Amino acid sequence: MSLKQYFEAMLPEIEKELQRQVARLNAANIRPFHDMLSYHMGWTGEGAGKEAAGKRIRPVSVLLTAAASGGDWVSALPAAAAVELIHNFSLVHDDVQDNSPKRRGRPTVWKKWGVPMAINVGDALFVIAFQALTDLSASYPAETALRAASILQNACLDLTRGQYLDMAYEGRCDLSLEDYWQMVGGKTSALLSACMEIGALLGGASAPQQEACRQFGYRLGLAFQVQDDVLGVWGDEAVTGKSAASDLAKGKNSLPVLYGLSKGGNFAERWKRGPIQADEIRETAQALEQEGGRKYAEEIAQRETDAALDCLKKAALRAPAADALLELANALLRRAQ
Amino acid sequence: MSLKQYFEAMLPEIEKELQRQVARLNAANIRPFHDMLSYHMGWTGEGAGKEAAGKRIRPVSVLLTAAASGGDWVSALPAAAAVELIHNFSLVHDDVQDNSPKRRGRPTVWKKWGVPMAINVGDALFVIAFQALTDLSASYPAETALRAASILQNACLDLTRGQYLDMAYEGRCDLSLEDYWQMVGGKTSALLSACMEIGALLGGASAPQQEACRQFGYRLGLAFQVQDDVLGVWGDEAVTGKSAASDLAKGKNSLPVLYGLSKGGNFAERWKRGPIQADEIRETAQALEQEGGRKYAEEIAQRETDAALDCLKKAALRAPAADALLELANALLRRAQ
């Protein structure tokens, strides 16, 4: 089976499981509350559909890793739903925290229903995620369900750490590369890492395999984030689109920016003077490229990609799902090239 | 042992366990994040101390129920910490949602560090609560830890339901008493009910005893809330204090208010005309009392109190902890008389 075939088989089941979990709120007197979650998940409201739902990469990762570890991916569905619900909980709260009006092309939950409701929607997604995990005990020993919960809890705490650092770093010009890795480790890698580890656990992988899968997810998350950072400065949209598409205009502490700051050249000088205006985006991106920011970030992305693929190899999982995982990793990383 | 002696023995252990759990965030690069949680828990910052920490009634309830069910309360400490962390998670998010500047006499987390940070502090308390529960597997079978997690998750989902209703009801004058019970069931009773049920579970109570304890907590929560509603309109502070102390000035949909609205008399007519001003509080409270709102709410509080104590009796727990539980229930309810 190819990655595409796995996606075709898994996606409808993932949606069904997600809807089943969110239906815990489907009572007559709280219908509008259920509708808010359903809207955010991409199922209902204007613009509902695949685009609004996102790619469901995290739940597919859980199921592929479970299958590649020799397990039955169908019984792992509650865990797949759990990681996707956690991802979406963090998006709903992030959008409030970042004051973002749009997500996947549609108005965000707080924009439609206000901040207090959006906080509560995020909280509900969070609880339901852990309720989904508790459902695992129908198909797995209680110890396994508890271990999966513990892995996801650790990832969630890392998410709040990363979120704290991201907010604390805002407007600072003195960040080190170490600061960057700590933030990205929490914000991007922790959850992807948990997906792979939980999948391996549920699929019956050995402890060393679980550890290799965990590291695979972690490095893959770092590689993905760094490539996203490159795109955010030099991608087509960043250079030619609206200024909102450029991480330079947003003042984001991305890896190329931190590298540029550490060099103390023209880029750093300009960055420290305050927000980059729309008509400066192109030249500032060029300055950063000339000072080596792009090359550095691309090398790091390559290094992390190689490390991720090494870990996947070391995990020695089974075909055909293992091949699909490799294909998924490559697809994720090529996206940014 | 009296209730007072139990409190003296349990409180230091509860604080120690809470601090141990929150220390998961105690790393050098996120020290200010840890400090935010520590401030909210009442341990540090201006005005730190017992008053700022709150009464820890929920964790004590867990431990007393565990002891009264024949268990060792010390091994139940992680569960006691978990319910208190959940309570505090909901307070931090509530304060943002209600725009409340003060909590237990001090500035709220969002007031000190802003809304984005406060959302993240609440999220972290939430995660740590469930991490604490997972710790139960050190002293109990995995099935028991999972069952405790499931009980607390259900209570948390009820909290979000109650919070949704509370926000959705704001400014409405057409609410039924049924609407009231649904909201209060989620906002006040769900968590207290979970405390008693988890305590009974961990203490080794039989299934019928666990159920009786669950109902005891639920009815106790309702009785407590209704008495709080009476206090909010006719308590000393509500009548003579600042207008912020009166639920009438706040426009709160409390039980006496809903009763008054259902009567369609002078009170209802005034209420529907808009916010009660400071100089009208006393006469509006009198009108509501004359129309039977106070008597009705006091009878309901008595009915729920009797029901709660019946459930406790039915649970047939063991002295001396069972007597302390009865004392706790009476103390909670007398508070409002």
XYZ file of C-alpha atoms in Angstrom, chain B residues 14-288:
275
model
C -1.510 18.371 50.157
C 0.653 21.473 49.715
C 3.782 19.347 49.424
C 2.182 17.151 46.773
C 0.847 20.171 44.866
C 4.281 21.776 44.874
C 5.893 18.535 43.745
C 3.470 18.358 40.816
C 3.836 21.993 39.782
C 7.634 21.590 39.971
C 7.356 19.806 36.611
C 7.712 23.338 35.234
C 10.605 24.254 37.479
C 13.392 24.608 34.900
C 15.792 27.540 34.631
C 14.623 28.834 31.253
C 10.948 28.898 32.182
C 11.230 30.108 35.779
C 8.798 33.016 35.262
C 6.220 30.539 33.922
C 6.560 28.378 37.054
C 6.250 31.559 39.116
C 2.865 32.348 37.531
C 1.453 28.987 38.616
C 3.060 29.323 42.027
C 1.525 32.791 42.436
C -1.926 31.574 41.513
C -1.676 28.636 43.913
C -1.009 31.168 46.684
C 2.588 30.173 47.427
C 4.516 33.216 46.231
C 4.130 36.868 45.285
C 2.504 39.692 47.214
C -0.207 38.496 49.592
C 0.921 34.854 49.433
C -0.374 32.569 52.173
C -3.441 30.712 53.358
C -5.937 33.339 52.261
C -4.475 33.415 48.745
C -4.372 29.619 48.484
C -8.044 29.042 49.256
C -9.432 26.402 51.574
C -8.354 23.220 49.732
C -11.788 21.737 50.439
C -11.734 19.545 47.340
C -8.454 17.724 48.041
C -9.429 17.266 51.682
C -12.726 15.741 50.467
C -10.817 13.222 48.361
C -8.595 12.214 51.268
C -11.404 12.040 53.853
C -13.550 9.894 51.556
C -10.584 7.607 50.894
C -9.930 7.247 54.627
C -13.640 6.770 55.410
C -13.743 3.991 52.792
C -11.026 2.137 54.644
C -8.060 3.255 52.543
C -4.788 4.966 53.319
C -5.178 8.660 52.512
C -1.455 9.183 51.951
C -1.454 7.104 48.751
C -4.418 9.123 47.489
C -2.436 12.387 47.624
C -1.778 12.592 43.850
C -5.551 12.458 43.271
C -6.098 15.158 45.890
C -3.550 17.334 44.078
C -5.227 16.593 40.747
C -8.678 17.861 41.776
C -7.210 21.001 43.331
C -5.200 21.682 40.162
C -8.342 21.245 38.056
C -10.214 23.622 40.353
C -7.442 26.173 39.908
C -7.220 25.674 36.159
C -10.909 26.552 35.961
C -10.446 29.622 38.189
C -7.620 31.006 36.028
C -9.660 30.615 32.835
C -12.883 31.827 34.535
C -11.150 35.014 35.630
C -10.177 35.727 32.022
C -13.665 34.877 30.791
C -15.395 36.994 33.448
C -12.866 39.796 33.172
C -12.359 39.564 36.969
C -9.453 41.682 38.231
C -9.263 40.054 41.678
C -9.297 36.542 43.127
C -8.913 35.775 46.828
C -7.951 39.391 47.453
C -5.105 39.552 44.904
C -4.781 40.571 41.246
C -5.720 37.689 38.946
C -3.165 36.004 36.680
C -4.426 37.720 33.507
C -4.383 41.077 35.295
C -0.711 40.581 36.201
C 0.629 38.872 33.078
C -1.983 39.420 30.372
C -4.626 37.183 28.809
C -2.321 35.083 26.541
C -0.097 34.082 29.479
C -3.130 33.384 31.698
C -4.626 31.025 29.124
C -1.325 29.151 29.051
C -1.106 29.026 32.861
C -4.577 27.457 32.971
C -3.606 24.950 30.291
C -0.490 23.965 32.238
C -2.463 23.458 35.479
C -4.845 21.281 33.505
C -2.090 19.051 32.087
C -0.311 18.752 35.428
C -3.579 17.674 37.071
C -3.803 14.683 34.764
C -0.105 13.945 35.145
C -0.707 13.788 38.894
C -3.497 11.257 38.378
C -1.245 9.107 36.225
C 1.123 9.017 39.216
C -1.527 6.990 41.061
C -0.306 3.920 39.179
C 2.643 3.811 41.604
C 0.261 2.785 44.431
C -2.841 1.417 42.689
C -3.566 -1.017 39.843
C -3.507 0.637 36.403
C -7.263 -0.012 36.068
C -7.909 2.079 39.192
C -5.724 4.962 37.990
C -7.514 4.877 34.638
C -10.927 4.826 36.318
C -9.974 7.842 38.460
C -8.814 9.657 35.317
C -12.078 8.853 33.600
C -14.133 10.215 36.532
C -12.133 13.444 36.575
C -12.328 13.805 32.780
C -16.112 13.514 32.883
C -16.212 16.182 35.585
C -13.988 18.443 33.461
C -16.253 18.066 30.450
C -19.183 18.949 32.722
C -17.230 22.031 33.816
C -16.914 23.188 30.193
C -20.636 22.501 29.657
C -21.546 24.533 32.754
C -19.174 27.296 31.706
C -20.735 27.378 28.242
C -24.244 27.658 29.731
C -23.152 30.352 32.178
C -21.732 32.452 29.340
C -24.653 31.739 27.003
C -27.170 32.736 29.705
C -25.618 36.141 30.260
C -28.168 38.904 29.841
C -31.082 36.530 29.246
C -34.343 36.984 31.162
C -36.148 33.856 29.936
C -34.247 31.137 31.787
C -36.074 28.259 33.459
C -35.165 26.622 36.760
C -34.149 23.586 34.688
C -31.573 25.778 32.899
C -30.250 26.788 36.315
C -29.774 23.212 37.519
C -27.942 22.246 34.360
C -25.520 25.131 34.709
C -24.901 24.662 38.434
C -24.598 20.902 38.012
C -21.647 21.544 35.698
C -20.061 24.544 37.353
C -20.242 23.586 41.032
C -21.364 20.012 41.540
C -19.414 18.067 38.937
C -16.015 18.532 40.527
C -17.111 18.041 44.156
C -18.949 14.929 43.053
C -15.780 13.644 41.341
C -13.776 14.298 44.537
C -16.043 12.081 46.617
C -16.251 9.353 43.975
C -12.490 9.227 43.390
C -11.855 9.174 47.144
C -14.264 6.260 47.560
C -12.691 4.425 44.612
C -9.162 4.817 45.977
C -10.233 3.933 49.500
C -11.585 0.618 48.268
C -15.308 1.323 48.689
C -17.810 -0.997 47.001
C -19.525 0.110 43.773
C -22.765 1.101 45.573
C -20.735 3.058 48.135
C -18.868 4.860 45.335
C -22.193 5.757 43.770
C -23.566 7.045 47.088
C -20.420 9.142 47.578
C -20.751 10.527 44.061
C -24.327 11.589 44.799
C -23.322 12.995 48.180
C -20.802 15.280 46.455
C -23.271 16.234 43.763
C -26.103 17.229 46.117
C -23.644 18.922 48.465
C -22.433 21.021 45.524
C -25.987 22.017 44.633
C -26.841 22.894 48.242
C -23.645 24.904 48.558
C -24.332 26.827 45.358
C -27.924 27.656 46.310
C -26.809 28.898 49.724
C -24.149 30.939 47.979
C -26.897 32.412 45.792
C -28.902 33.414 48.887
C -25.781 35.025 50.366
C -25.150 36.848 47.098
C -28.454 38.697 47.439
C -29.169 38.870 51.184
C -25.782 38.274 52.811
C -24.326 41.135 54.852
C -21.784 42.050 52.225
C -24.312 41.946 49.384
C -26.669 44.344 51.125
C -24.260 46.668 52.884
C -20.949 46.258 50.995
C -19.816 47.551 47.649
C -22.239 46.938 44.790
C -19.711 44.475 43.329
C -20.586 42.128 46.228
C -24.251 41.923 45.214
C -25.338 39.348 42.651
C -28.223 41.681 41.833
C -25.854 44.417 40.668
C -23.842 41.816 38.737
C -26.996 40.665 36.937
C -26.249 37.067 37.928
C -28.848 34.452 36.999
C -28.999 32.952 40.480
C -31.776 30.711 41.790
C -33.731 33.389 43.710
C -33.576 35.661 40.653
C -34.913 32.957 38.332
C -37.684 32.229 40.831
C -38.551 35.927 40.959
C -38.595 36.121 37.163
C -40.945 33.129 36.989
C -43.387 35.009 39.270
C -43.631 38.013 36.948
C -44.122 40.535 39.788
C -42.435 43.848 40.615
C -39.000 42.247 40.870
C -39.280 40.701 37.396
C -40.483 43.964 35.927
C -37.520 45.884 37.382
C -34.967 43.182 36.456
C -36.006 43.201 32.809
C -35.514 46.973 32.570
C -31.690 46.580 32.839
C -28.837 46.578 35.357
C -29.699 47.194 39.035
C -27.889 50.326 40.210
C -26.019 50.575 43.529
C -28.748 52.659 45.208
C -31.472 50.168 44.222
C -29.826 47.030 45.603
C -31.533 47.106 48.997
C -35.081 47.691 47.732
C -34.705 45.182 44.884
C -33.528 42.534 47.357
C -36.560 43.346 49.512
C -38.947 43.058 46.571
C -37.471 39.666 45.674
